[in-house]
Coordinates of C-alpha atoms and ligand atoms in Angstrom, one line a residue:
X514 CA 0.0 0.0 0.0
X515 CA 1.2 3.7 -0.4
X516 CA 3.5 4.7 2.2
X517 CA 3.7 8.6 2.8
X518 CA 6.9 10.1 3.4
X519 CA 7.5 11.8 6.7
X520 CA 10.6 13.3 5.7
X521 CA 9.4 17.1 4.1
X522 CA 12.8 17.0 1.4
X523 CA 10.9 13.9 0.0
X524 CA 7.8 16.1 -1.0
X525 CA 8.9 18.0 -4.4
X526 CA 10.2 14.1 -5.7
X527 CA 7.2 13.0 -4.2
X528 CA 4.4 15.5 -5.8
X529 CA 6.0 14.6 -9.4
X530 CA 5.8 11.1 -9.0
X531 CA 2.1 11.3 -7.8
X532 CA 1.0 13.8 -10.8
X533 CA 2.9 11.4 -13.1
X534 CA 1.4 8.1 -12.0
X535 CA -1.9 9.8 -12.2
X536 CA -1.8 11.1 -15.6
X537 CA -0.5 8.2 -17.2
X538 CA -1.9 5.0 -14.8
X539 CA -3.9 4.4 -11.8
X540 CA -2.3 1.9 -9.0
X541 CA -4.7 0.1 -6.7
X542 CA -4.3 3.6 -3.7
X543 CA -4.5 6.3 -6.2
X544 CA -8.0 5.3 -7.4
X545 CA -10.3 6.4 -3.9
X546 CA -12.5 3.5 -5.4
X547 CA -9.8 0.9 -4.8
X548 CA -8.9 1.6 -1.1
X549 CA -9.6 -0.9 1.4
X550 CA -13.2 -0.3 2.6
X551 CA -14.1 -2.0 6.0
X552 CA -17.2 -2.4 8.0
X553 CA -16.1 -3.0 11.9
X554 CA -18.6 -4.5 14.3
X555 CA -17.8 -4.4 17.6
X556 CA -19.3 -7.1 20.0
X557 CA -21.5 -4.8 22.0
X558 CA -19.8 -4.6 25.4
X559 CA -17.1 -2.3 26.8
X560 CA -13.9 -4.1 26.9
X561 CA -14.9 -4.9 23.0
X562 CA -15.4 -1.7 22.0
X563 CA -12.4 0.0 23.2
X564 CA -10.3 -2.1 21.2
X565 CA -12.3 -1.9 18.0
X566 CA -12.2 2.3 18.2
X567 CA -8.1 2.3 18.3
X568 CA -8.0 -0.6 15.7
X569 CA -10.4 1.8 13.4
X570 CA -7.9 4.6 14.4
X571 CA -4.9 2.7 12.8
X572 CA -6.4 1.3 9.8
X573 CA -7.8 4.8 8.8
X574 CA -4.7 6.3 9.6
X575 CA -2.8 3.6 6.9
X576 CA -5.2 5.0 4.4
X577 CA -8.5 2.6 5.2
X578 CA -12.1 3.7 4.6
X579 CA -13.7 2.6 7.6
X580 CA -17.4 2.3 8.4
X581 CA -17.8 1.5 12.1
X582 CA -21.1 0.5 13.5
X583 CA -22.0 0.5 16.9
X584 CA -25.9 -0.7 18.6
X585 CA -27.9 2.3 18.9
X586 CA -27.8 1.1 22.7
X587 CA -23.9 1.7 23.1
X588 CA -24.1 4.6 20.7
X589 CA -27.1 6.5 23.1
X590 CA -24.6 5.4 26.3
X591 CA -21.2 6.6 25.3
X592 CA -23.2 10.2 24.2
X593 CA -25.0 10.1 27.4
X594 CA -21.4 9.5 29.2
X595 CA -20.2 12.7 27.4
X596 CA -20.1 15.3 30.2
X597 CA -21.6 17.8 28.0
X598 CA -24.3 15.7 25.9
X599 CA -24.3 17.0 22.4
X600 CA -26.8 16.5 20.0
X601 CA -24.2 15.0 17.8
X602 CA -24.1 11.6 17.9
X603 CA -21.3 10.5 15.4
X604 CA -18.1 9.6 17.9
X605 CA -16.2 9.6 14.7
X606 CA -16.8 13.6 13.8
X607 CA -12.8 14.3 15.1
X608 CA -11.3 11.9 14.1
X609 CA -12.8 12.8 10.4
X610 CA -11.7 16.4 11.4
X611 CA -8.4 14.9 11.9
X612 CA -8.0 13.8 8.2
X613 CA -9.3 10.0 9.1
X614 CA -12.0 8.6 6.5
X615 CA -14.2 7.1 9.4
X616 CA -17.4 7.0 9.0
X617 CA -20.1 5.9 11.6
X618 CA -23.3 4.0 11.7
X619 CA -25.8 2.6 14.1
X620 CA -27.9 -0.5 13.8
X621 CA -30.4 -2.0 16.8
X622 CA -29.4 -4.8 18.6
X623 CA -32.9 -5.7 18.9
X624 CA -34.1 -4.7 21.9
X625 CA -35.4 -0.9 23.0
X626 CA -33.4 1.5 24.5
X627 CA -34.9 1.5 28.2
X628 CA -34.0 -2.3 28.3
X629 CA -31.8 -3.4 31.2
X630 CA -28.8 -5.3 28.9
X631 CA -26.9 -6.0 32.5
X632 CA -29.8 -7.4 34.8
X633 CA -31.6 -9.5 31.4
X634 CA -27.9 -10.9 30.6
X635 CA -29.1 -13.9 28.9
X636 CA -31.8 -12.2 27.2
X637 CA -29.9 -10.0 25.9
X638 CA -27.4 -12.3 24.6
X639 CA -30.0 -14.5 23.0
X640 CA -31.1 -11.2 21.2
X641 CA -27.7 -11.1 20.1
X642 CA -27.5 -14.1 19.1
X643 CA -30.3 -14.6 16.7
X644 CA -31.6 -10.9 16.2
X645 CA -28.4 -9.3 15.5
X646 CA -27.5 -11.0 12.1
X647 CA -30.5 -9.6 10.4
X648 CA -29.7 -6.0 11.4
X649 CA -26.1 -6.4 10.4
X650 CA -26.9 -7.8 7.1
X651 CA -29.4 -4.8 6.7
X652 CA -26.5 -2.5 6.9
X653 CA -23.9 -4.6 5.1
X654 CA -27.1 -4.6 2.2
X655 CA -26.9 -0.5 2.6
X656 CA -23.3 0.3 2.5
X657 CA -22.7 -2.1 -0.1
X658 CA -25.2 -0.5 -2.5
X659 CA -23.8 3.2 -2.3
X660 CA -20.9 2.9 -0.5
X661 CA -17.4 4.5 -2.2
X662 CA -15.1 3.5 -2.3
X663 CA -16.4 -0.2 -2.1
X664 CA -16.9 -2.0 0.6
X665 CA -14.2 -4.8 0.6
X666 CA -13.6 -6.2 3.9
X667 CA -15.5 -7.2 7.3
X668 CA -14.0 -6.6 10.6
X669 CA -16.3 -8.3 12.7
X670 CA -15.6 -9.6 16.5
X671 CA -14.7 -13.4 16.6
X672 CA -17.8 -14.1 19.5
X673 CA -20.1 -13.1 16.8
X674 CA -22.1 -16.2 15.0
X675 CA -22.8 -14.6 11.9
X676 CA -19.2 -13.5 9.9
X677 CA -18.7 -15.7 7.5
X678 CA -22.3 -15.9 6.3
X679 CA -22.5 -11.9 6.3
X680 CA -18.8 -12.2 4.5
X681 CA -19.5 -14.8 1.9
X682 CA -22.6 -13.1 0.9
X683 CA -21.2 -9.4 0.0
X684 CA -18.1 -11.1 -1.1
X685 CA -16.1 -9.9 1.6
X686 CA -12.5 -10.2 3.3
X687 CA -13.6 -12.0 6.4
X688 CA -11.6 -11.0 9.5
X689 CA -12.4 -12.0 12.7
X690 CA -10.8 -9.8 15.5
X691 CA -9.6 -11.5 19.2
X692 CA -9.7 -9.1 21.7
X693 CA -8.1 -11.3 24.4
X694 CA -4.9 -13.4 24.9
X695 CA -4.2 -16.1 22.0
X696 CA -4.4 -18.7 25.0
X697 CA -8.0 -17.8 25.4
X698 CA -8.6 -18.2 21.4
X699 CA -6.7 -21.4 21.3
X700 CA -8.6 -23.0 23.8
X701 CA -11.9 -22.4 22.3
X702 CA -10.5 -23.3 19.1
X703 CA -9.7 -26.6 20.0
X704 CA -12.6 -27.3 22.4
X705 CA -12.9 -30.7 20.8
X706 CA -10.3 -31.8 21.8
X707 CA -10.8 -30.9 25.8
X708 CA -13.8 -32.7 24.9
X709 CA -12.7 -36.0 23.5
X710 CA -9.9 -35.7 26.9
X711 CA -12.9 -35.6 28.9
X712 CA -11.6 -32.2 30.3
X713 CA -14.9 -30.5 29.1
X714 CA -18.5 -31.4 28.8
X715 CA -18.1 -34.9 30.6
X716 CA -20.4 -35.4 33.6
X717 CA -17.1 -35.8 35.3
X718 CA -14.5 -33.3 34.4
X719 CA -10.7 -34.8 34.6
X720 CA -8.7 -32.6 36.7
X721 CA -5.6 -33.3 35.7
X722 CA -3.3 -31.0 33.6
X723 CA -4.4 -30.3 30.1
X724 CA -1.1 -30.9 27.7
X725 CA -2.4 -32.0 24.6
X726 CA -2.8 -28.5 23.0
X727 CA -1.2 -27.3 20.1
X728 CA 1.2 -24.6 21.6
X729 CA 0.1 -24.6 25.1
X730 CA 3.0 -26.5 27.3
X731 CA 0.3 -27.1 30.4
X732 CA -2.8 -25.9 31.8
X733 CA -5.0 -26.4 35.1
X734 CA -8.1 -27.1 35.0
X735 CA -8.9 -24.2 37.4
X736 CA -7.0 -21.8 34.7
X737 CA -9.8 -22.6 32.1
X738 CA -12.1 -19.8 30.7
X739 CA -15.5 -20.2 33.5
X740 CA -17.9 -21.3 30.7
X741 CA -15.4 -23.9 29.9
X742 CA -15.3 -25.2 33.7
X743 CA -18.9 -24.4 34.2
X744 CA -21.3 -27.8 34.6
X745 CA -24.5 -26.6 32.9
X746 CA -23.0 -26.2 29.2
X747 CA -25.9 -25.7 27.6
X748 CA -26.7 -22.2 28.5
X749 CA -27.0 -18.9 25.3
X750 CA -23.1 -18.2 26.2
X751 CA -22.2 -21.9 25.3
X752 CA -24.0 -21.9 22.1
X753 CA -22.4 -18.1 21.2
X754 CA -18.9 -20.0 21.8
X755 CA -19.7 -22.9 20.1
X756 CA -20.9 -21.6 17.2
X757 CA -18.6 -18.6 17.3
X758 CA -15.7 -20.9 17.2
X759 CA -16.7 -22.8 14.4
X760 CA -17.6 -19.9 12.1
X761 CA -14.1 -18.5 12.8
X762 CA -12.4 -21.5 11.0
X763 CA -14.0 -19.8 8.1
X764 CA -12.0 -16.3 8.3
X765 CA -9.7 -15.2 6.2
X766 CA -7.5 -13.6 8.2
X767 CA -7.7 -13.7 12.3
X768 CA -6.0 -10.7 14.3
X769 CA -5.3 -10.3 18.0
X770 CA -4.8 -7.8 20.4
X771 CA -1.7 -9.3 22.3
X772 CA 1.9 -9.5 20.9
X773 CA 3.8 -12.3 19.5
X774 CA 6.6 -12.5 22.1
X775 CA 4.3 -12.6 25.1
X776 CA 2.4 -16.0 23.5
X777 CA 4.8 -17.3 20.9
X778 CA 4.2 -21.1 21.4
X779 CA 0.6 -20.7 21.0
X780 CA 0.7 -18.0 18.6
X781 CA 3.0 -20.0 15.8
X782 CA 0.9 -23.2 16.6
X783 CA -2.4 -21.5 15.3
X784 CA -0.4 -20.2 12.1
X785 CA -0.5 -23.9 11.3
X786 CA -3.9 -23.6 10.9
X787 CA -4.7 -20.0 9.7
X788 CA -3.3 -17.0 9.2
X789 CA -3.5 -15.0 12.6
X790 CA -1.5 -12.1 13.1
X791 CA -0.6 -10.5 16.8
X792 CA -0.8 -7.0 16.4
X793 CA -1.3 -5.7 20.2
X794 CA -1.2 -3.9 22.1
X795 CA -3.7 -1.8 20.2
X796 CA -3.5 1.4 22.4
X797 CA -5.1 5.0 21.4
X798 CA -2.0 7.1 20.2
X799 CA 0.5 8.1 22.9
X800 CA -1.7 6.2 25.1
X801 CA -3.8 9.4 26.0
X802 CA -7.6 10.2 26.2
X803 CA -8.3 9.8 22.0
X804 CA -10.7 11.8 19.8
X805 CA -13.2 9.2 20.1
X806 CA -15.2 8.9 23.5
X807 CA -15.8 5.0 24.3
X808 CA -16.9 5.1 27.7
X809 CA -20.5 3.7 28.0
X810 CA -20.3 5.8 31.7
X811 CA -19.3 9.1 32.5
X812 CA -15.4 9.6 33.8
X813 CA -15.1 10.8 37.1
X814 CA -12.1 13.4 37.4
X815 CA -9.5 11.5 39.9
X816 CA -6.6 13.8 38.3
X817 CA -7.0 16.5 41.4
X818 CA -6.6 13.8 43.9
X819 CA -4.4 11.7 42.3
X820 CA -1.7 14.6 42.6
X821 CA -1.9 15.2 46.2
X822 CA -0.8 11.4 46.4
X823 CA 3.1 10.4 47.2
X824 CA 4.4 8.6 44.3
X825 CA 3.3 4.6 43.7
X826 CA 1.3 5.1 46.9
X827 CA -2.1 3.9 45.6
X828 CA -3.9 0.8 44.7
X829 CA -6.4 1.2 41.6
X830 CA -9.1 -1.3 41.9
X831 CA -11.6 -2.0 39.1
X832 CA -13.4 -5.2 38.5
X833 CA -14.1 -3.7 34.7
X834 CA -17.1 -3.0 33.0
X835 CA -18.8 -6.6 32.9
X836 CA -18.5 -9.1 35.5
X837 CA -20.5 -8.9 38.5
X838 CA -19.0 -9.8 42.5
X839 CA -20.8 -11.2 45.4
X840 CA -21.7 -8.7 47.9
X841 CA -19.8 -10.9 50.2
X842 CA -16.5 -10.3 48.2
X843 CA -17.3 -6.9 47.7
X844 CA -17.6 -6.1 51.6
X845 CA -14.1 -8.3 52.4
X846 CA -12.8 -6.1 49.8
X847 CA -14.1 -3.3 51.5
X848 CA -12.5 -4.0 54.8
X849 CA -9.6 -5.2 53.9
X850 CA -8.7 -1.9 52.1
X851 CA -9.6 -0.2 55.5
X852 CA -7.1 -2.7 57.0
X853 CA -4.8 -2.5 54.8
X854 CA -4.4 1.8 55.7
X855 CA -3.4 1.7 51.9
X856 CA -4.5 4.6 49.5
X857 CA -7.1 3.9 46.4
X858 CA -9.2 4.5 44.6
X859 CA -12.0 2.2 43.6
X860 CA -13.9 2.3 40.7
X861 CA -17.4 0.7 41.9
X862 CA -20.2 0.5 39.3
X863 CA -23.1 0.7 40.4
X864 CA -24.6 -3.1 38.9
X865 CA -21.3 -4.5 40.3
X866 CA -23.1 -6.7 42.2
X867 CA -26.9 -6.3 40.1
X868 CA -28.8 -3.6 38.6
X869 CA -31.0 -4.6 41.8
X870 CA -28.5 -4.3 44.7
X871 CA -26.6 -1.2 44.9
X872 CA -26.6 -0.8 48.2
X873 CA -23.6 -2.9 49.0
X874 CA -20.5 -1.1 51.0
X875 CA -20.5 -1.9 54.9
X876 CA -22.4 0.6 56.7
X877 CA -20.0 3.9 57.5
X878 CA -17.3 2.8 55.1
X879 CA -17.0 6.1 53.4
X880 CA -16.6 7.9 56.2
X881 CA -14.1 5.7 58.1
X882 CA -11.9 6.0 54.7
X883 CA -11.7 9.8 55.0
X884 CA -9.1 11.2 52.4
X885 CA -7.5 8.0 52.2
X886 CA -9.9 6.2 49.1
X887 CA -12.0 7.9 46.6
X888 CA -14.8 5.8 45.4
X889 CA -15.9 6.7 41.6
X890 CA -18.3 4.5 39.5
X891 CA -16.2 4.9 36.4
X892 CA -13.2 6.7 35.6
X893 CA -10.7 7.5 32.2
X894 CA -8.9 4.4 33.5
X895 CA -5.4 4.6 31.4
X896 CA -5.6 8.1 32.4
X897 CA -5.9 7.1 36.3
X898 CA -3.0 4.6 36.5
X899 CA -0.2 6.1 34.2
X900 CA -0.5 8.6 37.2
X901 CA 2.3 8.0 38.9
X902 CA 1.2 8.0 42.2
X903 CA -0.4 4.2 41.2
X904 CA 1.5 1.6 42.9
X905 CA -0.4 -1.2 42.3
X906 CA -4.1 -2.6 40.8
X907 CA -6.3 -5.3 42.5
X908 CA -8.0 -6.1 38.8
X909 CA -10.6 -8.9 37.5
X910 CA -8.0 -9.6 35.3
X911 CA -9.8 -8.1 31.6
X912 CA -7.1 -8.7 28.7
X913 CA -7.3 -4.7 28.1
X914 CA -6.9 -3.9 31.9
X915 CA -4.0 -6.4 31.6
X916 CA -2.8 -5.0 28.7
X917 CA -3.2 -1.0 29.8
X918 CA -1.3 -1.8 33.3
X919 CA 1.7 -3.5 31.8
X920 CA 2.2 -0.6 29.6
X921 CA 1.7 1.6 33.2
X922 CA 4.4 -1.5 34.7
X923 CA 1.8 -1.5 37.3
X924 CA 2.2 -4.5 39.3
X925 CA -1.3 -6.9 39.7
X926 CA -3.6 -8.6 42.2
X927 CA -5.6 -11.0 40.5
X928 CA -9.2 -11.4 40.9
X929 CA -11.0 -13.2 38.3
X930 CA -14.5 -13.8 38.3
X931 CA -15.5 -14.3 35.0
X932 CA -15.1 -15.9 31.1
X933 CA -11.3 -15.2 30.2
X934 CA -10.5 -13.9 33.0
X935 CA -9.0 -16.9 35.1
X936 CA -7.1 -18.1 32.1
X937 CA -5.5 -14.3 32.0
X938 CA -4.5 -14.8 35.6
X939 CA -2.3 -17.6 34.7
X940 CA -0.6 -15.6 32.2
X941 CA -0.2 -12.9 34.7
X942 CA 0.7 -15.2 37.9
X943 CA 2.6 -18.0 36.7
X944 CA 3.7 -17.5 33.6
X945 CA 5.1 -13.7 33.3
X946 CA 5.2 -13.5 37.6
X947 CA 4.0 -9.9 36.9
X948 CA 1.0 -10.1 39.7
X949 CA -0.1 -12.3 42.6
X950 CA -3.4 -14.0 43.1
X951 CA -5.3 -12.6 45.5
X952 CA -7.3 -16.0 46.8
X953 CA -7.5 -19.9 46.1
X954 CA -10.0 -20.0 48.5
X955 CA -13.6 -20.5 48.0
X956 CA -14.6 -17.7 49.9
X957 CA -12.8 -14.5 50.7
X958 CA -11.6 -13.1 53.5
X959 CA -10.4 -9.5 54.4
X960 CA -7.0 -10.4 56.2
X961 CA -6.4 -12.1 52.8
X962 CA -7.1 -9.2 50.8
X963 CA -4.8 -7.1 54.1
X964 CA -2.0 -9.1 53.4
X965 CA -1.9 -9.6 49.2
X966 CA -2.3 -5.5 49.3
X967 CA 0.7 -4.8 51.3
X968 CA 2.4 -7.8 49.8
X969 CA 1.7 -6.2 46.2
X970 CA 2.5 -2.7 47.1
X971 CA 6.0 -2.7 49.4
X972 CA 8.5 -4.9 50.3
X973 CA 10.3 -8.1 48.6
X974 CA 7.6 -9.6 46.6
X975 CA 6.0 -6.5 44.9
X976 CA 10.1 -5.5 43.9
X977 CA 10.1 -8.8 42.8
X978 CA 6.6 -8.2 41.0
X979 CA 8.1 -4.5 39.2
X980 CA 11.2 -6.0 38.7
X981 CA 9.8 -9.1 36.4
X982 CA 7.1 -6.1 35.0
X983 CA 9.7 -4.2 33.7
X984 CA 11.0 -7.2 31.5
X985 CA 7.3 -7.6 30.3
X986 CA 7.0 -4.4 29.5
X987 CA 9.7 -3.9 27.5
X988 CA 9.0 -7.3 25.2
X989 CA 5.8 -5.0 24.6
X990 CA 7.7 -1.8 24.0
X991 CA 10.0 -3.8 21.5
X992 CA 7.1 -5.2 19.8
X993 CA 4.9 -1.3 19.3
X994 CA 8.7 -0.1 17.9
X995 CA 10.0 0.3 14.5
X996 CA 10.8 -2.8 13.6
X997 CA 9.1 -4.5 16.4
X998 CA 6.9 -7.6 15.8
X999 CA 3.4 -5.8 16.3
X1000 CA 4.5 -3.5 13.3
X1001 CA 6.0 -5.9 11.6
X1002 CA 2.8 -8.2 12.0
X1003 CA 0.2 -5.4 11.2
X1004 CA 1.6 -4.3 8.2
X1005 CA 1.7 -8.1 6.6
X1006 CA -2.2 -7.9 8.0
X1007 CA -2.7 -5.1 5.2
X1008 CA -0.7 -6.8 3.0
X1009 CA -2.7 -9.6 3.4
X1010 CA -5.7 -7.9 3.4
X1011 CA -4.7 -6.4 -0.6
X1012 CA -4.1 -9.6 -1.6
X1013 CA -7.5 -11.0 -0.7
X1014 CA -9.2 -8.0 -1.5
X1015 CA -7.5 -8.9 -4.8
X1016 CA -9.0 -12.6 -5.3
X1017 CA -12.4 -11.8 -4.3
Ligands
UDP1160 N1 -12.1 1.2 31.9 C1 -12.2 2.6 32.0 N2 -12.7 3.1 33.2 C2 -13.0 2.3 34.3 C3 -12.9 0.9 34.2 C4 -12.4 0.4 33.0 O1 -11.9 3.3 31.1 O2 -13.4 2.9 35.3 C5 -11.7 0.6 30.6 C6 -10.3 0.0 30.8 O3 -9.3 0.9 30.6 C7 -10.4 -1.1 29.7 C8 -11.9 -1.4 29.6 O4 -12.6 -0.4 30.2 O5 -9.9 -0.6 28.5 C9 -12.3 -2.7 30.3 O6 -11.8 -3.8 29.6 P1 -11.3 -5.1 30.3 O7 -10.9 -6.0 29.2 O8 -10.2 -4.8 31.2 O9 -12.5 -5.6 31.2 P2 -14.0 -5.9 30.8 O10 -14.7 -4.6 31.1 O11 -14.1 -6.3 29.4 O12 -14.4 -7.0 31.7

């Protein structure tokens, strides 16, 4: 694809070359009509999104058209989020400012806009999958009728059922984007053959260690994704995964949001089977606040606070924007904080534990924190811990949260409670020793959480913790550089891309 030059003495050499080719030929980039055109679906959740946004960022940015669409749902809660609500609804008008040719689109997800997506989980996700389709074919229909320059490519979130239908159908580059670890992607992929091990779906699960998959050395049981460890398999999440994972053996091209170096064994075992190309960590430029607003809540302001802090003095805790806790866990978190006499700040949704219990912080604990915590139900989170009074982050363990605090080399205590999120502990706490589990036990205590805070944030393990983080973080600093392997990798991506653009 055309490469501009950065260098200004190229111009004059460049202008003449690029009023010759267009007089006397037209290459693939220099005809608007030939440029990549891609339709990116987000799956309709928070810690998808965010990813999908910076990718769009990129690919316009290498000289992709790119028509993002987002559920009306997440389109009316980001512009609600914005702290002063605009009548414009198009995220995208800055970025297009900015030179980007991003163009956005909404499309229902099926349901109206008062419906409670959190407390109807399943609902919702049935709606998704079997209502969504239609709506996304609606607007594939659309674009592809008027669109220029032609639509040419579907970026479309591997969970989603419908890609390679909604590709084969416009005659479209199918590419299925993994926003988690390869780990997570490999083990759906090959859920057969956890199956035939009787590791999964067996009345009985074996629990021994799992080392029969292609690029994974060994696995616990207890490190599997929860729907893979759950006993009632038959629920709207199984079928999404199931069906999800079988459709993807139909893309054309898979990409992931982690970097090659991090997950090499597993990563060069999938090549076998299709091309997949690590491109992570896909950050928003200079990892700062972007032109495009993504939160589906309004950002609380910790900034103020944050700089009255001593430096790496305070935990950030967020359990993301999904997964729900047990009151019970919630209030051992609670007082272990208090007993810990550590600073924080804790970002508390308010459905953390259910759209129906929000009342869920032991009695007084505000007050007994005094200037010590600030509680906030959702903040700019990459904004919060590259402050550098954040020492440490007590974290659910999302890939992007993962992801955003190694960049940060914020040291982690691991607290899974849902979907990926225990196999992304494993990557954190046994295989890169970057963070520290903060219970095996079945139920949590608050001297638990007392001691894994003040473990985490001073003394022998957490210099053991930065000192292992600072290795990580450099593999991923290495990898984003010039000739790093998440360049390297995205740029054969578009190469890729042309070619199958190309054939189709
Ligand atoms: N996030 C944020 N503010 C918050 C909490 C989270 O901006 O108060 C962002 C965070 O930076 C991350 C995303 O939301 O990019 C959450 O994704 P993750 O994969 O960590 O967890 P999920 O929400 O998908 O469970």
């Amino acid at each position: 694809m055309l490469q501009l030059a950065t260098n200004p003495s190229y111009y004059p050499c460049l202008c003449l070359c690029l009023c010759l080719c267009l007089c006397l030929s037209t290459t693939p980039m220099e005809d608007e009509n030939q440029k990549p055109h891609a339709i990116m679906v987000p799956y309709p959740l928070q810690g998808h999104i965010i990813p999908f946004v910076h990718l769009a960022m990129k690919l316009a940015s290498k000289g992709f058209t790119i028509t993002f669409v987002n559920t009306q749902s997440i389109n009316h809660q980001i512009i609600k989020a914005q702290p002063n609500s605009t009548t414009n609804h198009d995220i995208f008008t800055e970025a297009r400012q900015s030179g980007l040719d991003i163009r956005y689109r909404t499309i229902s997800d099926g349901f109206p806009l008062g419906f409670d997506r959190s407390l109807n989980h399943d609902q919702f996700m049935e709606g998704v999958r079997h209502v969504f389709s239609a709506h996304v074919d609606e607007i594939v229909a659309d674009i592809d009728a008027q669109s220029n320059p032609k639509l040419t490519c579907l970026i479309s979130d591997t969970f989603f059922v419908w890609s390679s239908a909604i590709a084969t159908k416009y005659k479209l580059v199918n590419i299925s984007f993994w926003t988690e670890p390869a780990l997570v992607f490999t083990l759906y992929y090959h859920l057969d053959l956890l199956e035939i091990n009787g590791h999964f779906a067996s009345i009985d699960n074996r629990e021994d260690t799992i080392d029969y998959i292609p690029g994974v050395r060994a696995i616990e049981p207890k490190d599997l994704m929860s729907y893979l460890q759950a006993t009632d398999i038959s629920t709207v999440v199984h079928k999404i995964i199931f069906k999800a994972f079988e459709d993807v053996k139909r893309a054309d091209i898979i990409i992931c949001n982690t970097v090659h170096e991090l997950e090499s064994d597993t990563i060069s075992a999938l090549q076998e089977k299709q091309p997949i190309y690590a491109i992570g960590p896909i950050f928003p430029k200079g990892f700062t606040k972007g032109l495009v607003a993504t939160s589906l809540w309004s950002e609380s302001d910790c900034t103020k606070w944050l700089n009255t802090m001593p430096h790496g003095s305070v935990l950030y805790v967020s359990f993301g924007s999904y997964a729900h806790a047990s009151k019970k866990d919630i209030v051992e978190i609670a007082y272990g904080l208090l007993l810990s006499e550590v600073r924080f700040i804790w970002v508390l949704r308010d459905d953390i534990v259910s759209s129906n219990e929000t009342d869920f912080l032991p009695i007084g604990f505000e007050d007994r924190i005094k200037d010590r915590g600030l509680i906030v139900p959702w903040c700019c989170q990459i904004s919060v811990i590259s402050h550098q009074a954040i020492g440490g982050f007590l974290t659910h363990c999302g890939w992007n949260s993962i992801l955003e605090s190694i960049w940060c080399s914020i040291p982690l205590l691991c607290f899974p409670l849902l979907t990926d999120q225990f196999t992304n502990r494993k990557l954190v706490v046994d295989d890169w020793q970057i963070g520290l589990n903060l219970s095996d036990a079945k139920q949590l205590t608050r001297d638990e959480v007392e001691e894994k805070i003040s473990r985490l944030m001073s003394g022998k393990t957490s210099d053991e913790l930065k000192r292992n983080m600072k290795q990580i973080r450099k593999t991923v600093e290495n990898a984003l550089s010039r000739d790093g392997s998440s360049v390297k990798n995205f740029n054969q991506f578009i190469n890729k891309v042309e070619i199958k653009i190309r054939k189709k």
